[in-house]
Amino acid sequence: MAGVLEGKAIVVTGAGSGIGRAIAIGCAAEGAKVVVADLGVSLAGEDPTSEVADAVVKEIGAAGGEAVAIADDVSTWSGGEHIVQTAVDRWGKIDGAVCVAGILRERMLFNMSEDEWDAVIRVHLKGHFTIFRHAAAIMRKQESGSLIGITSGAYAGSIAQANYSAAKGGIVSLTRSAAAGLHRYGVRANCIAPIARTRMSANVPQQIGEMGDPEDVAPMAEFLLSDASKDVTGQVYTVVAGRISVWNQPVEVRSIRKEGRWTPEEIASRFGEVGVEKMGLIERAEQYRQAAASGEKPNA
Ligand SMILES: NC(=O)c1ccc[n+]([C@@H]2O[C@H](COP(=O)([O-])OP(=O)(O)OC[C@H]3O[C@@H](n4cnc5c(N)ncnc54)[C@H](O)[C@@H]3O)[C@@H](O)[C@H]2O)c1
């Protein structure tokens, strides 16, 4: 039986390990030809090796699939261009791109170095831009294509990962912008916020209640890359074990108005009408602090 991605050319970044590896192998099993792009770095983004991407290509080949390895850096303009061009040179097109490459440099905001900020923003956010940008130029001409960003629930805020949270929030905004700007050309863009057992999740400072495997995430990526989701764009989906949840679209919920400009005193007097929206993370911050003080990992 033909797979849901039969004949499609798909780029997967970060495809050498964890979630990216599961998506690359899953796409190949569904009939796609896959560019396995991975720089083969440590969790912090160091010590690159091409062996990591090569190993996944071998695995796909052994299972009867077709794939090509590329150990380029998604955080550079030329790296992104080269990765996308590899699919076009090999197979004459690019039907989908999944940006899974990522690193971690965790630190409280007040202790974070410039390098820790820059490295995480570069790999995650710029790493999406370089792939989306170069893929979009080709997909626009093809009048088809599916872009998938990998965000995280941490995009809604994070206590000890301000760099990672900011990058993941940027990825959601980039994806929504791609969806809006490319819709008229038949190109779609969506995000997955995965939770899965990998070297990255093993390191987070909180106890994650709900957990699955990278292979649980792959089918949702395959669905979003396939023609079965041709009307789905601009969405964010959490995927963990057997749960798939859609996030809401950010909208304003209440307003106050007057003719002309407000004074601070006027705002203070009527502020209750617009008020605040509950931020659960602030309530959880105290729990985190107490757990950390007693040497435990707090619940996420
Ligand atoms: N594991 C989880 O529970 C979880 C939760 C939320 C989000 N995510 C996101 O899922 C993605 C994959 O994470 P994972 O858990 O599989 O981690 P992982 O560390 O197993 O995989 C990340 C891969 O990205 C590659 N990479 C890093 N920098 C690169 C670069 N500059 N160019 C090319 N490749 C590069 C690494 O070599 C590695 O193979 C990340 O974006 C992560 O933020 C994971």
Tab-separated table of N, CA and C and ligand atoms in Angstrom, residues 13-20 37-43 45 52 72-75 99-103 123-124 150-153 164 168 193-201 208 211, ligand 1:
chain	number	residue	atom	x	y	z
A	13	THR	N	15.275	18.898	9.441
A	13	THR	CA	16.501	19.336	10.126
A	13	THR	C	16.514	18.732	11.534
A	14	GLY	N	17.696	18.611	12.098
A	14	GLY	CA	17.804	17.959	13.413
A	14	GLY	C	17.394	16.502	13.311
A	15	ALA	N	17.559	15.934	12.103
A	15	ALA	CA	17.049	14.582	11.822
A	15	ALA	C	17.989	13.479	12.295
A	16	GLY	N	19.076	13.859	12.951
A	16	GLY	CA	20.060	12.858	13.369
A	16	GLY	C	19.725	12.194	14.679
A	17	SER	N	18.882	12.839	15.506
A	17	SER	CA	18.565	12.205	16.784
A	17	SER	C	17.182	12.631	17.254
A	18	GLY	N	16.701	11.983	18.296
A	18	GLY	CA	15.455	12.362	18.966
A	18	GLY	C	14.257	12.458	18.038
A	19	ILE	N	13.538	13.562	18.143
A	19	ILE	CA	12.271	13.739	17.424
A	19	ILE	C	12.505	13.853	15.912
A	20	GLY	N	13.561	14.570	15.509
A	20	GLY	CA	13.852	14.730	14.080
A	20	GLY	C	14.143	13.394	13.415
A	37	ALA	N	19.048	16.343	7.549
A	37	ALA	CA	19.982	17.446	7.817
A	37	ALA	C	20.278	17.501	9.307
A	38	ASP	N	21.532	17.338	9.670
A	38	ASP	CA	21.892	17.410	11.097
A	38	ASP	C	23.381	17.708	11.230
A	39	LEU	N	23.663	18.671	12.081
A	39	LEU	CA	25.046	19.074	12.290
A	39	LEU	C	25.764	18.127	13.257
A	40	GLY	N	25.019	17.262	13.923
A	40	GLY	CA	25.634	16.268	14.820
A	40	GLY	C	26.326	16.897	16.012
A	41	VAL	N	25.621	17.829	16.676
A	41	VAL	CA	26.247	18.535	17.805
A	41	VAL	C	25.738	18.008	19.142
A	42	SER	N	26.410	18.438	20.222
A	42	SER	CA	25.976	18.101	21.582
A	42	SER	C	24.712	18.895	21.902
A	43	LEU	N	24.113	18.608	23.047
A	43	LEU	CA	22.898	19.311	23.478
A	43	LEU	C	23.109	20.825	23.536
A	45	GLY	N	25.115	22.387	21.564
A	45	GLY	CA	25.428	22.882	20.214
A	45	GLY	C	26.903	22.812	19.857
A	52	VAL	N	26.305	11.506	12.569
A	52	VAL	CA	24.945	11.398	13.111
A	52	VAL	C	23.914	11.355	11.971
A	72	ASP	N	24.959	20.253	7.641
A	72	ASP	CA	25.137	21.700	7.549
A	72	ASP	C	24.476	22.376	8.749
A	73	ASP	N	24.806	23.656	8.946
A	73	ASP	CA	24.318	24.400	10.107
A	73	ASP	C	23.077	25.210	9.719
A	74	VAL	N	21.926	24.887	10.332
A	74	VAL	CA	20.677	25.600	9.980
A	74	VAL	C	20.716	27.071	10.396
A	75	SER	N	21.619	27.413	11.302
A	75	SER	CA	21.606	28.785	11.817
A	75	SER	C	22.340	29.771	10.904
A	99	CYS	N	11.420	21.685	10.701
A	99	CYS	CA	12.595	22.278	11.363
A	99	CYS	C	12.688	21.782	12.801
A	100	VAL	N	13.464	20.743	13.008
A	100	VAL	CA	13.520	20.119	14.329
A	100	VAL	C	14.839	20.425	15.055
A	101	ALA	N	15.825	20.955	14.341
A	101	ALA	CA	17.142	21.205	14.955
A	101	ALA	C	17.002	22.148	16.151
A	102	GLY	N	17.681	21.809	17.231
A	102	GLY	CA	17.605	22.671	18.409
A	102	GLY	C	18.695	22.359	19.409
A	103	ILE	N	18.956	23.333	20.280
A	103	ILE	CA	19.946	23.169	21.360
A	103	ILE	C	19.374	23.772	22.641
A	123	VAL	N	20.069	29.101	16.581
A	123	VAL	CA	19.762	27.742	16.098
A	123	VAL	C	18.247	27.562	15.923
A	124	HIS	N	17.462	27.956	16.917
A	124	HIS	CA	16.013	27.701	16.835
A	124	HIS	C	15.328	28.688	15.879
A	150	ILE	N	8.937	23.595	14.782
A	150	ILE	CA	8.851	22.878	16.061
A	150	ILE	C	8.999	23.910	17.179
A	151	THR	N	7.887	24.106	17.892
A	151	THR	CA	7.893	25.012	19.032
A	151	THR	C	7.878	24.173	20.307
A	152	SER	N	7.369	24.737	21.389
A	152	SER	CA	7.324	24.041	22.676
A	152	SER	C	6.255	24.733	23.505
A	153	GLY	N	5.698	24.009	24.461
A	153	GLY	CA	4.776	24.648	25.399
A	153	GLY	C	5.456	25.813	26.112
A	164	TYR	N	15.236	30.166	25.227
A	164	TYR	CA	14.505	29.092	24.536
A	164	TYR	C	13.041	29.486	24.349
A	168	LYS	N	11.114	29.989	20.855
A	168	LYS	CA	9.947	29.171	20.518
A	168	LYS	C	8.723	30.049	20.239
A	193	ALA	N	4.203	21.383	18.917
A	193	ALA	CA	4.858	21.513	20.231
A	193	ALA	C	4.928	20.103	20.811
A	194	PRO	N	6.074	19.425	20.643
A	194	PRO	CA	6.149	18.023	21.074
A	194	PRO	C	6.560	17.891	22.535
A	195	ILE	N	6.235	16.756	23.125
A	195	ILE	CA	6.860	16.368	24.405
A	195	ILE	C	7.260	14.906	24.232
A	196	ALA	N	8.550	14.637	24.299
A	196	ALA	CA	9.004	13.265	24.046
A	196	ALA	C	10.318	12.991	24.762
A	197	ARG	N	10.516	11.741	25.081
A	197	ARG	CA	11.702	11.268	25.793
A	197	ARG	C	12.933	11.346	24.883
A	198	THR	N	13.779	12.347	25.074
A	198	THR	CA	15.015	12.497	24.287
A	198	THR	C	16.105	12.999	25.230
A	199	ARG	N	17.292	13.170	24.702
A	199	ARG	CA	18.382	13.701	25.552
A	199	ARG	C	18.032	15.121	26.013
A	200	MET	N	17.234	15.852	25.189
A	200	MET	CA	16.892	17.227	25.552
A	200	MET	C	15.913	17.271	26.721
A	201	SER	N	14.847	16.450	26.647
A	201	SER	CA	13.842	16.493	27.723
A	201	SER	C	14.401	15.870	29.009
A	208	ILE	N	8.445	16.268	34.112
A	208	ILE	CA	7.392	16.372	33.101
A	208	ILE	C	6.371	15.272	33.350
A	211	MET	N	4.440	12.201	29.195
A	211	MET	CA	5.633	11.954	28.382
A	211	MET	C	5.370	10.866	27.357
B	1	LIG	N1	12.037	16.516	23.663
B	1	LIG	C1	11.030	17.267	24.063
B	1	LIG	O1	10.264	16.903	24.974
B	1	LIG	C2	10.794	18.590	23.404
B	1	LIG	C3	9.815	19.449	23.947
B	1	LIG	C4	9.540	20.640	23.320
B	1	LIG	C5	10.232	20.973	22.158
B	1	LIG	N2	11.188	20.135	21.671
B	1	LIG	C6	11.908	20.550	20.468
B	1	LIG	O2	12.028	19.465	19.572
B	1	LIG	C7	13.230	19.641	18.790
B	1	LIG	C8	14.055	18.360	18.820
B	1	LIG	O3	14.452	18.115	20.133
B	1	LIG	P1	14.945	16.677	20.656
B	1	LIG	O4	14.354	16.521	21.989
B	1	LIG	O5	14.724	15.646	19.621
B	1	LIG	O6	16.515	16.997	20.852
B	1	LIG	P2	17.843	16.320	20.306
B	1	LIG	O7	18.938	17.004	21.012
B	1	LIG	O8	17.753	14.837	20.393
B	1	LIG	O9	17.886	16.693	18.747
B	1	LIG	C9	18.263	17.938	18.262
B	1	LIG	C10	19.084	17.722	16.999
B	1	LIG	O10	19.355	19.003	16.397
B	1	LIG	C11	20.667	18.976	15.867
B	1	LIG	N3	21.196	20.346	15.744
B	1	LIG	C12	21.473	21.214	16.736
B	1	LIG	N4	21.954	22.365	16.261
B	1	LIG	C13	21.959	22.247	14.906
B	1	LIG	C14	22.319	23.132	13.846
B	1	LIG	N5	22.790	24.358	14.097
B	1	LIG	N6	22.173	22.711	12.567
B	1	LIG	C15	21.703	21.458	12.311
B	1	LIG	N7	21.363	20.578	13.275
B	1	LIG	C16	21.479	20.964	14.563
B	1	LIG	C17	21.456	18.139	16.865
B	1	LIG	O11	22.660	17.625	16.305
B	1	LIG	C18	20.447	17.062	17.254
B	1	LIG	O12	20.590	15.898	16.466
B	1	LIG	C19	13.934	20.873	19.370
B	1	LIG	O13	13.627	22.001	18.612
B	1	LIG	C20	13.321	20.993	20.742
B	1	LIG	O14	13.376	22.312	21.218
B	1	LIG	C21	11.499	18.963	22.269
